[in-house]
Short mmCIF file of N, CA and C in Angstrom, two decimals:
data_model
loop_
_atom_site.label_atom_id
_atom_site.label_comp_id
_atom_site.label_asym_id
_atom_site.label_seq_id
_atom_site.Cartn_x
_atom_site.Cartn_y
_atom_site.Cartn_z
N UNK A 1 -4.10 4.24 6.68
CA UNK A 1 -2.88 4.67 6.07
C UNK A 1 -3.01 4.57 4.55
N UNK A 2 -2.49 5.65 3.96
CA UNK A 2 -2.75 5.54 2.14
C UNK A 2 -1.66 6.11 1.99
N UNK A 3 -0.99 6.19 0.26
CA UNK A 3 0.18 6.28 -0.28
C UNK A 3 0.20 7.52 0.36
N UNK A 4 -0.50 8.74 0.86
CA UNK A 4 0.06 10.31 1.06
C UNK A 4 0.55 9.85 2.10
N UNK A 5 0.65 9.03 3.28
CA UNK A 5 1.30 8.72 4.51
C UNK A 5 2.80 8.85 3.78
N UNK A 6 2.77 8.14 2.82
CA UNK A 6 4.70 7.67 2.59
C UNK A 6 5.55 9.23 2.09
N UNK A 7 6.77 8.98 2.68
CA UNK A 7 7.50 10.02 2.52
C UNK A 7 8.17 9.49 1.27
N UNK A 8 8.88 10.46 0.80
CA UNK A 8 9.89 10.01 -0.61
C UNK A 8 10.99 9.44 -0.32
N UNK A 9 11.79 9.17 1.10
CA UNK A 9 12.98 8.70 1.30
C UNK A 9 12.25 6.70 1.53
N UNK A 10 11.03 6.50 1.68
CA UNK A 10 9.97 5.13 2.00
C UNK A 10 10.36 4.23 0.60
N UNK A 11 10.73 4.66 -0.52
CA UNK A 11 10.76 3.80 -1.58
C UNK A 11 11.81 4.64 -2.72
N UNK A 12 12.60 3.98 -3.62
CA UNK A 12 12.97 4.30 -4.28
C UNK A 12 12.37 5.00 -5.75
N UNK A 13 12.96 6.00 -6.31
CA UNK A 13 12.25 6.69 -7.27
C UNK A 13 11.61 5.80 -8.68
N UNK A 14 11.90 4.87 -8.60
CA UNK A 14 11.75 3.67 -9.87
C UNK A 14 10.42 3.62 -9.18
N UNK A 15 10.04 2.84 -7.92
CA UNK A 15 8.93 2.37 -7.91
C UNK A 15 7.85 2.89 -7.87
N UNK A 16 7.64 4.70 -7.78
CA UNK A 16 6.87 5.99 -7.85
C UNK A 16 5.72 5.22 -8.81
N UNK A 17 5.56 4.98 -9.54
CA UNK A 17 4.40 4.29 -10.74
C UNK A 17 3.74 3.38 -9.83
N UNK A 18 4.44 2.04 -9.28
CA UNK A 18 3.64 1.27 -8.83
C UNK A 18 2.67 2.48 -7.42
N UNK A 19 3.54 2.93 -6.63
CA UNK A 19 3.20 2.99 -5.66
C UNK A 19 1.50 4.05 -6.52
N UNK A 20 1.77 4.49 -6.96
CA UNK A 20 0.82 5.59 -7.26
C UNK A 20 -0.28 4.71 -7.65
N UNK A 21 -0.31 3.75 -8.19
CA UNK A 21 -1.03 2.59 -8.38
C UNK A 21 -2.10 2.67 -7.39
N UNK A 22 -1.64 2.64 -6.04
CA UNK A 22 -2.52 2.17 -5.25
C UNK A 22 -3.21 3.85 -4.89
N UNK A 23 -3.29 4.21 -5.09
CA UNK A 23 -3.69 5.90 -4.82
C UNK A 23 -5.41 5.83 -4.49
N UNK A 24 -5.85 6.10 -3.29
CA UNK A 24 -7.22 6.19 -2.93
C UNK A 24 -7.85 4.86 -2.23
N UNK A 25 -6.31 3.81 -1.90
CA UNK A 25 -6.75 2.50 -0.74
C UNK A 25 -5.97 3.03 0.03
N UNK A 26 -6.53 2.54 1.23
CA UNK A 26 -5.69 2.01 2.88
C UNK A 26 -4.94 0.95 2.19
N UNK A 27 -3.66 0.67 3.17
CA UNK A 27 -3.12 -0.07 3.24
C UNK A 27 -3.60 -1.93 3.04
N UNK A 28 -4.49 -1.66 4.47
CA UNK A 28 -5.15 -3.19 4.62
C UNK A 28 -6.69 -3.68 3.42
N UNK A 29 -7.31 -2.01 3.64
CA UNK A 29 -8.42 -2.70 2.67
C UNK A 29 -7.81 -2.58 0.76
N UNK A 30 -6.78 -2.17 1.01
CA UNK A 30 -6.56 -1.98 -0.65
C UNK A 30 -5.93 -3.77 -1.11
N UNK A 31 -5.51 -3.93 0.02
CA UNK A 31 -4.70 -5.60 -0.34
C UNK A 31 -6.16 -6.62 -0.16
N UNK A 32 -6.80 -6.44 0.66
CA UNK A 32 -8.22 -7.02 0.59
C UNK A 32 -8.96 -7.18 -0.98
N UNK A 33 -8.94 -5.65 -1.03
CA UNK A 33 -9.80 -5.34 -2.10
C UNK A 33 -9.48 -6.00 -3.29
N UNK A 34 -8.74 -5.45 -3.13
CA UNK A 34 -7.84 -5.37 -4.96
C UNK A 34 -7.86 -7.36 -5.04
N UNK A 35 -7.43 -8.03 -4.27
CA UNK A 35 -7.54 -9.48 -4.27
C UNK A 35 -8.46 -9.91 -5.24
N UNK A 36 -9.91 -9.47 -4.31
CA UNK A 36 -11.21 -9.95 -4.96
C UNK A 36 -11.48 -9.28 -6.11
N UNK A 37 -10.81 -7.83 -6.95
CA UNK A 37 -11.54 -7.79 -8.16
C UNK A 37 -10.33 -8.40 -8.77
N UNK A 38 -9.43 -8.54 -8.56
CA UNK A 38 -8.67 -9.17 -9.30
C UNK A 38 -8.65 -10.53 -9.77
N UNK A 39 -8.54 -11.33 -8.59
CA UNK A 39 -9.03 -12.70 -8.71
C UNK A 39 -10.90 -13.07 -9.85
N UNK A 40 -11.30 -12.10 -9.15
CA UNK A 40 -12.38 -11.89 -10.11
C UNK A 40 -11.95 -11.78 -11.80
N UNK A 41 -11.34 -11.10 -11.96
CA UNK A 41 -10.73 -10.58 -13.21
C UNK A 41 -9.87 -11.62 -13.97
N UNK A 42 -9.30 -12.13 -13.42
CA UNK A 42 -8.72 -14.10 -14.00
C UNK A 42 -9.71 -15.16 -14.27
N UNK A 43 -10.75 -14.70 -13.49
CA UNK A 43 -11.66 -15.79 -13.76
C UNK A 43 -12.25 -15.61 -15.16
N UNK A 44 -12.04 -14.08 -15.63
CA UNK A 44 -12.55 -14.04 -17.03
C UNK A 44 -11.96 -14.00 -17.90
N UNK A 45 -10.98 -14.38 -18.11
CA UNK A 45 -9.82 -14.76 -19.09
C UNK A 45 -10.53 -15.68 -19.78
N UNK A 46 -10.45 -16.07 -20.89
CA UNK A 46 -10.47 -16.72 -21.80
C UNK A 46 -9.14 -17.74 -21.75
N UNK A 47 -9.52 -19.13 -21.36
CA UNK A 47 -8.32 -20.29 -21.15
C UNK A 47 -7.43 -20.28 -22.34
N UNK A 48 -7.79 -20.40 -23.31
CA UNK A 48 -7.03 -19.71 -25.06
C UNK A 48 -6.11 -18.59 -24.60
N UNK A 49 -6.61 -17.54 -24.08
CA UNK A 49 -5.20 -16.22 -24.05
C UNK A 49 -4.49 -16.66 -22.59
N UNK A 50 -4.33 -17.63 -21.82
CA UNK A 50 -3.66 -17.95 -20.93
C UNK A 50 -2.52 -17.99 -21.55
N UNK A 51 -1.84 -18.46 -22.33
CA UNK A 51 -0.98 -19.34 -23.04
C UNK A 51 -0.45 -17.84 -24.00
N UNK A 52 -1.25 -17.01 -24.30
CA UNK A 52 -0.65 -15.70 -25.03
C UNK A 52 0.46 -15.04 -25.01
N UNK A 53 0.87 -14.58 -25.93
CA UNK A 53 2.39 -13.68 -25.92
C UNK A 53 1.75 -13.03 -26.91
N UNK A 54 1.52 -10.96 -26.57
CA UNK A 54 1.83 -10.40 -27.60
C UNK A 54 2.62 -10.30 -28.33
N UNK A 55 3.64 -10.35 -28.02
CA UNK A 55 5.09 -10.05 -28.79
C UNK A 55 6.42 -11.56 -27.95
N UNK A 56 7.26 -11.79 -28.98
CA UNK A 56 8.32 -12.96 -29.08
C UNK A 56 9.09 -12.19 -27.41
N UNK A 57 9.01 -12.82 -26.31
CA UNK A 57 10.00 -13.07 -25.68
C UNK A 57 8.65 -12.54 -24.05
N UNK A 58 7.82 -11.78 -24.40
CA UNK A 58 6.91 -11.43 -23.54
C UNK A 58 6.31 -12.65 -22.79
N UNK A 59 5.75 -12.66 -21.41
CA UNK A 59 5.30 -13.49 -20.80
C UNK A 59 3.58 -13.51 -20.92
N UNK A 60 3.36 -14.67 -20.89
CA UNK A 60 2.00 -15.37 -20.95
C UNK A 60 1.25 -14.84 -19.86
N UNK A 61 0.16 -14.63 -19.86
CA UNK A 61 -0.27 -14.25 -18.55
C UNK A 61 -0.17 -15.25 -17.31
N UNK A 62 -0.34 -16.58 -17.71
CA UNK A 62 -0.01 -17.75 -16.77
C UNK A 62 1.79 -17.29 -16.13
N UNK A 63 2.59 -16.57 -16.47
CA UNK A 63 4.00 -16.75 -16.41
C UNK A 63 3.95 -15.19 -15.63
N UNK A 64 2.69 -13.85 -16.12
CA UNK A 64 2.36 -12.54 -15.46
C UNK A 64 1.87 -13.42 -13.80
N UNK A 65 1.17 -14.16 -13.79
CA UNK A 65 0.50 -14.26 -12.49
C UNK A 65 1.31 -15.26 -10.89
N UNK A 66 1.83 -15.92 -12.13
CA UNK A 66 3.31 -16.56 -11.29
C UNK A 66 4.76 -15.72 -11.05
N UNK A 67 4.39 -14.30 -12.01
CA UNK A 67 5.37 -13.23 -11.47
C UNK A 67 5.03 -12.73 -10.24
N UNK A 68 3.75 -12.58 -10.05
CA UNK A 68 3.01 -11.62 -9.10
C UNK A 68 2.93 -12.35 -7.96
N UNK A 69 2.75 -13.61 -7.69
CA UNK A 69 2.41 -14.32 -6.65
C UNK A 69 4.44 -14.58 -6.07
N UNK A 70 5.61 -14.73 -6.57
CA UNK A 70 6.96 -14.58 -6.35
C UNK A 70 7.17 -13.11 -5.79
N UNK A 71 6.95 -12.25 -6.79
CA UNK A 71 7.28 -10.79 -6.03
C UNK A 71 6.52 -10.22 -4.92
N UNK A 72 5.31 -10.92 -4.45
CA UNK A 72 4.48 -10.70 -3.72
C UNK A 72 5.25 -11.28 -1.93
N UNK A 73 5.41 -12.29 -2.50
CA UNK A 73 6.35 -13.31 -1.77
C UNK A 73 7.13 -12.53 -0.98
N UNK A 74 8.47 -12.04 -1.95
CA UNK A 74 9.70 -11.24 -1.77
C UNK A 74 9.38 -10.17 -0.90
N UNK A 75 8.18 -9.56 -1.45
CA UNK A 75 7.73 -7.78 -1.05
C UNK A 75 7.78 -8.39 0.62
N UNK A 76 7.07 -9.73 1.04
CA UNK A 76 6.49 -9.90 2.16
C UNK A 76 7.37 -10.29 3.14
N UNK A 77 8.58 -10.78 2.11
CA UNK A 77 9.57 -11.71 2.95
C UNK A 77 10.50 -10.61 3.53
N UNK A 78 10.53 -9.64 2.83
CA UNK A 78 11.24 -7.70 2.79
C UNK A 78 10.80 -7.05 4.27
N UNK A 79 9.51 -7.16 3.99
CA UNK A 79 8.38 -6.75 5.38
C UNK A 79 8.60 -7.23 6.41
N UNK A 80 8.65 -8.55 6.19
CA UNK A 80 8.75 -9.25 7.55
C UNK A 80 10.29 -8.76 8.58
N UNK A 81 11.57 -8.89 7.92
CA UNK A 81 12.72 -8.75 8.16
C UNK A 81 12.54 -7.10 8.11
N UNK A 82 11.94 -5.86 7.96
CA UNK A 82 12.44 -4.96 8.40
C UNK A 82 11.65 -4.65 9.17
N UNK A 83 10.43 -5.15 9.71
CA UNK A 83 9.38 -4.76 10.69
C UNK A 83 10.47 -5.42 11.77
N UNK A 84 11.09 -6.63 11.33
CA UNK A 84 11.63 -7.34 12.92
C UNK A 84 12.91 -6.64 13.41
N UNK A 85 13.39 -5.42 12.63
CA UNK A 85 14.46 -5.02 12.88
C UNK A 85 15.73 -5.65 12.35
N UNK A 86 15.74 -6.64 11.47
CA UNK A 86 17.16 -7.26 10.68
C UNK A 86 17.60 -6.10 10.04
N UNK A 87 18.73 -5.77 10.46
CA UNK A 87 19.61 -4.69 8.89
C UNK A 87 20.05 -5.40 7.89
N UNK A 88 19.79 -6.79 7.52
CA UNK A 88 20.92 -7.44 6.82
C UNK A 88 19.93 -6.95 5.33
N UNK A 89 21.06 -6.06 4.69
CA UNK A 89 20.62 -5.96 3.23
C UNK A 89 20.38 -7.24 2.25
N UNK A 90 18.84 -6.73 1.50
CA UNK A 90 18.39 -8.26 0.78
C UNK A 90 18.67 -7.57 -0.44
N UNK A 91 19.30 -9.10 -0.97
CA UNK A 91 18.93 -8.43 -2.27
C UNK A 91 18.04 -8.29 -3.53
N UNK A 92 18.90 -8.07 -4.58
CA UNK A 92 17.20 -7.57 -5.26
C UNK A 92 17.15 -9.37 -6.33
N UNK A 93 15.99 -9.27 -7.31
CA UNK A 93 16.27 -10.56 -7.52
C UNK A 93 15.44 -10.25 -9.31
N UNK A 94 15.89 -11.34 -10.10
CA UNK A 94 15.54 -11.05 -11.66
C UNK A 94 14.58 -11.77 -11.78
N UNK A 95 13.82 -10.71 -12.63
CA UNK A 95 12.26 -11.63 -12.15
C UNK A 95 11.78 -11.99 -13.50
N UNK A 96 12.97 -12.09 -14.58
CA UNK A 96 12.75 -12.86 -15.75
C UNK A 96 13.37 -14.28 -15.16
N UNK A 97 14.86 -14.53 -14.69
CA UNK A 97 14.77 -15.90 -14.51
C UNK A 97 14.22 -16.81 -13.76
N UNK A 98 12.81 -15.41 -12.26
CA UNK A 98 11.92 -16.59 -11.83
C UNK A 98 11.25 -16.94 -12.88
N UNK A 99 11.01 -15.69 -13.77
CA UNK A 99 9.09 -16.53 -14.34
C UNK A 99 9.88 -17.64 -15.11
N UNK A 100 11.09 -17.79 -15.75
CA UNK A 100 11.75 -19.01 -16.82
C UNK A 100 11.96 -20.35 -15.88
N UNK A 101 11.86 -20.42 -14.31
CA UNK A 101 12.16 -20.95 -13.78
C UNK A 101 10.60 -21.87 -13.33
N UNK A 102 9.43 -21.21 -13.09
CA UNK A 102 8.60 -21.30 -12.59
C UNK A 102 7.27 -22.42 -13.00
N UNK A 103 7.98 -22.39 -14.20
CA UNK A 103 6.87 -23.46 -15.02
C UNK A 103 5.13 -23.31 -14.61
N UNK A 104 5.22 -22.04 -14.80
CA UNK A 104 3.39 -21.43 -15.00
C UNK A 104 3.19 -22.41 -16.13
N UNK A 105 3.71 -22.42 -17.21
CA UNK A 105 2.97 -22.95 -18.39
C UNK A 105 2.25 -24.41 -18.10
N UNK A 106 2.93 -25.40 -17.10
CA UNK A 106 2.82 -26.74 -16.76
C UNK A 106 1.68 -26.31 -15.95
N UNK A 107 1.33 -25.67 -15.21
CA UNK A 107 0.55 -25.69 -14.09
C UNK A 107 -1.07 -25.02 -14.44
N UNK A 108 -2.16 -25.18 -14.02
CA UNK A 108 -3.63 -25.29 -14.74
C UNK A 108 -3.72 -24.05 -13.95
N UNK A 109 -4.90 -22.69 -14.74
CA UNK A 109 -5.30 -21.57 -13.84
C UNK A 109 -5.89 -21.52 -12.21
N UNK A 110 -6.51 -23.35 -11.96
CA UNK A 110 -7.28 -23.05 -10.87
C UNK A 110 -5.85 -23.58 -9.96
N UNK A 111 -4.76 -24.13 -10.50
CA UNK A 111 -3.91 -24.17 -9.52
C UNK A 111 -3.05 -22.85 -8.96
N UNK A 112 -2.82 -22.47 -10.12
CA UNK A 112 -2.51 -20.65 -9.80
C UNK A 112 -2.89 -19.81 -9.05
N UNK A 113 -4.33 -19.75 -9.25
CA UNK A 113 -5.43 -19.24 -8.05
C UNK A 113 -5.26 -19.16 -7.31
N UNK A 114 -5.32 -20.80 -6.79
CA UNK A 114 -5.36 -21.44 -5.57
C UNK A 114 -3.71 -20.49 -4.61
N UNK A 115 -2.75 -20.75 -5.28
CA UNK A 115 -1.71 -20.22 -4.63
C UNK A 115 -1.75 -18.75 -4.70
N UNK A 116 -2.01 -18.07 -5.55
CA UNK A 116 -2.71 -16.53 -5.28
C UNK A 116 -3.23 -16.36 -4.41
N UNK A 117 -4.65 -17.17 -4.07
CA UNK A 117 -5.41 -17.23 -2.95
C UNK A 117 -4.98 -17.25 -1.67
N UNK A 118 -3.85 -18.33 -1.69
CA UNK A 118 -3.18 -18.39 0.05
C UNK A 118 -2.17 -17.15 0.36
N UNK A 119 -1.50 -17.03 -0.84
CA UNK A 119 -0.42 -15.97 -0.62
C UNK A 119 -0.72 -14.80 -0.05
N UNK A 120 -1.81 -14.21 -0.83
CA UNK A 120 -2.70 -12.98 -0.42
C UNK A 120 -3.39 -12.92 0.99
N UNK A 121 -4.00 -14.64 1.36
CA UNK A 121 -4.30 -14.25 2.48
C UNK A 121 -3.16 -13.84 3.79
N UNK A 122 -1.89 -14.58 3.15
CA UNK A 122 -1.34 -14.67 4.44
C UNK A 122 -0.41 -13.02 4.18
N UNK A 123 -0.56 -12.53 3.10
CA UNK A 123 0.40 -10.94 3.40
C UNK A 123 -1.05 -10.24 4.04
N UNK A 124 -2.26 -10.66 3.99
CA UNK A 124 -2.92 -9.45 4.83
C UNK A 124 -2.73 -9.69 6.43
N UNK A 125 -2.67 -11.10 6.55
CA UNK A 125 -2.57 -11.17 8.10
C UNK A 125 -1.23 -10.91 8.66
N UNK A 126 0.33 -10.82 7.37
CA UNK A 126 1.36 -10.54 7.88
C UNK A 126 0.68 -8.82 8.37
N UNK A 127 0.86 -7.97 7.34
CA UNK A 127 0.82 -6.89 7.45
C UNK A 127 -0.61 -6.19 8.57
N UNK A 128 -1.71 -7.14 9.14
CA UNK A 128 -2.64 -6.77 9.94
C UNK A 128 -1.58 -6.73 11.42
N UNK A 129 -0.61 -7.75 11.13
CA UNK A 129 0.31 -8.14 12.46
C UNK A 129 1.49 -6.74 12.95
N UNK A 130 1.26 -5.82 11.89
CA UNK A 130 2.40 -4.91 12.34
C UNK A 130 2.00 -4.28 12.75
N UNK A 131 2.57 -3.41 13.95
CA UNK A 131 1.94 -1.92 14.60
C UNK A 131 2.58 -1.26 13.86
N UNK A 132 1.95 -0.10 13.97
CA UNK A 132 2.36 1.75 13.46
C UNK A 132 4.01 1.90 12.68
N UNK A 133 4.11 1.80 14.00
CA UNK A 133 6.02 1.83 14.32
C UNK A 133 6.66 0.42 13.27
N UNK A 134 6.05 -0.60 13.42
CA UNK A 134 6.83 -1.54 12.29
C UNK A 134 6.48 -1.56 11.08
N UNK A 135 5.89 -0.44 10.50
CA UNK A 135 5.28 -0.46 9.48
C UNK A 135 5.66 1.08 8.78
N UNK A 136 6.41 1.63 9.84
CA UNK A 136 7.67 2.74 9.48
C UNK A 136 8.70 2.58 9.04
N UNK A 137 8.88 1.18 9.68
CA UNK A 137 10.67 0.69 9.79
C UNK A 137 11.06 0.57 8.25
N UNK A 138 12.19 0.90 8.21
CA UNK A 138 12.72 0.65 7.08
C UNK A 138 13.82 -0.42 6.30
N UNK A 139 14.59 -0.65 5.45
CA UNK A 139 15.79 -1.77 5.35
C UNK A 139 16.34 -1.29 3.34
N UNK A 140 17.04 -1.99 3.64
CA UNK A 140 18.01 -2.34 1.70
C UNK A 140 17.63 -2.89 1.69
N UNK A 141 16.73 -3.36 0.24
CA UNK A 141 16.46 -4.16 -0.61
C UNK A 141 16.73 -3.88 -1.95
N UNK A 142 17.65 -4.45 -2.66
CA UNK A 142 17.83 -4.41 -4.03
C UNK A 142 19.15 -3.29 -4.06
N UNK A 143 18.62 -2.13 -4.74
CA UNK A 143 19.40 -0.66 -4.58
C UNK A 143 19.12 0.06 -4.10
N UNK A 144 18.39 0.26 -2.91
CA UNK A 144 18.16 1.29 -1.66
C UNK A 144 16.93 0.60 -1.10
N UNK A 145 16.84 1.91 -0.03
CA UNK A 145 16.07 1.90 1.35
C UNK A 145 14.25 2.04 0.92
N UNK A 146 13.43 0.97 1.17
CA UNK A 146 12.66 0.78 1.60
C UNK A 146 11.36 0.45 2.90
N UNK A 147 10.10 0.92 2.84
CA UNK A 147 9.64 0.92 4.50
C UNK A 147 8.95 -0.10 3.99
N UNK A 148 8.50 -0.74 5.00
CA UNK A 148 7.60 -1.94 5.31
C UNK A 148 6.09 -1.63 4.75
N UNK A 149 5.86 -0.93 5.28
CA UNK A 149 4.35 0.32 4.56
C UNK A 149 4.26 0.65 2.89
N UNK A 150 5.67 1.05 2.11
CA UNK A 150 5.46 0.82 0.87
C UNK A 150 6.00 -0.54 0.22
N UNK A 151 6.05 -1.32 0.93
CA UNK A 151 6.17 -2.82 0.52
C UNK A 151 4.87 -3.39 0.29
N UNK A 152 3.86 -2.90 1.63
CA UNK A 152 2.70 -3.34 0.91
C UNK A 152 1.35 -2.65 0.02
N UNK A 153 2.15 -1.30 -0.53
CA UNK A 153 1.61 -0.97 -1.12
C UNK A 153 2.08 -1.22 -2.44
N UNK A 154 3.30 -1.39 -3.01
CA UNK A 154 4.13 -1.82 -3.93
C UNK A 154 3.36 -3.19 -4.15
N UNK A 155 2.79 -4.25 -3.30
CA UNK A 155 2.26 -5.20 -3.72
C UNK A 155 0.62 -5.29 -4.55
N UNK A 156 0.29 -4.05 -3.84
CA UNK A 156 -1.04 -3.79 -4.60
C UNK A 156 -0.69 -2.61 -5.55
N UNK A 157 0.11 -2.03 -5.70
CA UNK A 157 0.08 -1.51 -6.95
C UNK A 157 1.01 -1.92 -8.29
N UNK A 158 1.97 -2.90 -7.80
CA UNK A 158 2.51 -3.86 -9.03
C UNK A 158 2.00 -4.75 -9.32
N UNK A 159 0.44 -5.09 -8.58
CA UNK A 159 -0.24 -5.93 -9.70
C UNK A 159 -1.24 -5.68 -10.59
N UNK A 160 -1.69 -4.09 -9.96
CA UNK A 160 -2.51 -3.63 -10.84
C UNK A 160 -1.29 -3.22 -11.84
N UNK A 161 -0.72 -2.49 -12.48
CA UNK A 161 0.13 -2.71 -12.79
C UNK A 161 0.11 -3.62 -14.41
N UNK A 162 0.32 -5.11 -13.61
CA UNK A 162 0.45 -6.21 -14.53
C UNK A 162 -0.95 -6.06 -14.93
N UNK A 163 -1.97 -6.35 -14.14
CA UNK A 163 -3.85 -6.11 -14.86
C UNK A 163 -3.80 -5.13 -15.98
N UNK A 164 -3.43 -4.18 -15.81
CA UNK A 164 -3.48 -2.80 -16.87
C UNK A 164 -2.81 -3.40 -18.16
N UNK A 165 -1.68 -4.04 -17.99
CA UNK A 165 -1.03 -4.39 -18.93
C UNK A 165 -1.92 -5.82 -19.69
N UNK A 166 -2.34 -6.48 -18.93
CA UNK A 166 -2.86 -7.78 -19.60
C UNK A 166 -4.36 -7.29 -20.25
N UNK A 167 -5.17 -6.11 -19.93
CA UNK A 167 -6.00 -5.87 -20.48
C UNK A 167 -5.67 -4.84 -22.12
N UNK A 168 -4.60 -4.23 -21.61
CA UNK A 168 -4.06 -3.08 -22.79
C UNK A 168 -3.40 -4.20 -23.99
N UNK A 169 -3.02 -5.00 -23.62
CA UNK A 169 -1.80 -5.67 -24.70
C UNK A 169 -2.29 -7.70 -24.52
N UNK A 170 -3.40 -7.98 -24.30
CA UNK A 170 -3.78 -9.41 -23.74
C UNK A 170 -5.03 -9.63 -24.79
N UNK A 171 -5.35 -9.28 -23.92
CA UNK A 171 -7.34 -9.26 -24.27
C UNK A 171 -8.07 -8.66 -25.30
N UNK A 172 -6.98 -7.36 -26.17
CA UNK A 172 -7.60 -7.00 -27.23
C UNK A 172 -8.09 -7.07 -28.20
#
């Protein structure tokens, strides 16, 4: 399954960028994949630009990667409840007062990782766990209707996403 599977009623028009993100993975090997160059790709950070802000109010990449590992969360916690058939609309959530909440800054890169590491494993084995049909299903989240299928593509393409950004405006 790849983003041409998803219909346009699967995700809302805002998230069209991320989803396109993932353009040319499957579903399962793109969340695989993308893990390992990514995780790869933190490891070469320079511990000095952890702590970085291009600009006054922007997040650190330590505060980018504790965004990603929360919304990753959410995307999964989304998945889970509309693969099982819950209608109960979720809602959407501000993902400036997690990262202010989250205290990335207190916490060391290999601990970050480490929770990157588990999180990721366990959305591939959520999403290995759905058949066809639950991976159609749809639900409200935030301000409209989302499928389970671009939830987990929304997860691999809102973190490339953040990568693009930490290399364009981080590392320069």
């Amino acid at each position: 399954m790849t983003i041409s599977d998803l219909q346009q009623d699967e995700y809302l028009p805002y998230f069209k960028g991320y989803i396109d993100q993932a353009e040319g993975v499957t579903l399962l090997s793109g969340l695989e994949s993308s893990f390992k160059t990514i995780y790869d790709f933190y490891l070469t950070i320079a511990p000095a630009k952890l702590e970085y802000r291009y600009d006054e109010g922007k997040w650190t990449i330590k505060e980018i990667i504790s965004h990603l590992i929360d919304t990753e969360r959410i995307f999964c916690y989304r998945a889970l409840c509309f693969a099982r058939q819950d209608k109960t609309a979720l809602s959407g959530f501000d993902e400036n007062e997690y990262v202010l909440a989250s205290g990335a800054s207190e916490r060391s890169i290999a601990d970050l990782l480490e929770e990157y590491t588990l999180v990721r494993k366990a959305t591939v084995a959520l999403f290995k766990s759905f058949s066809d049909n639950a991976l159609k299903s749809k639900g409200v989240a935030g301000s409209g209707a989302v499928s389970v299928r671009a939830l987990g593509f929304l997860v691999i393409g809102h973190e490339k996403h953040h990568v693009n950004v930490i290399k364009e405006r981080y590392l320069k």
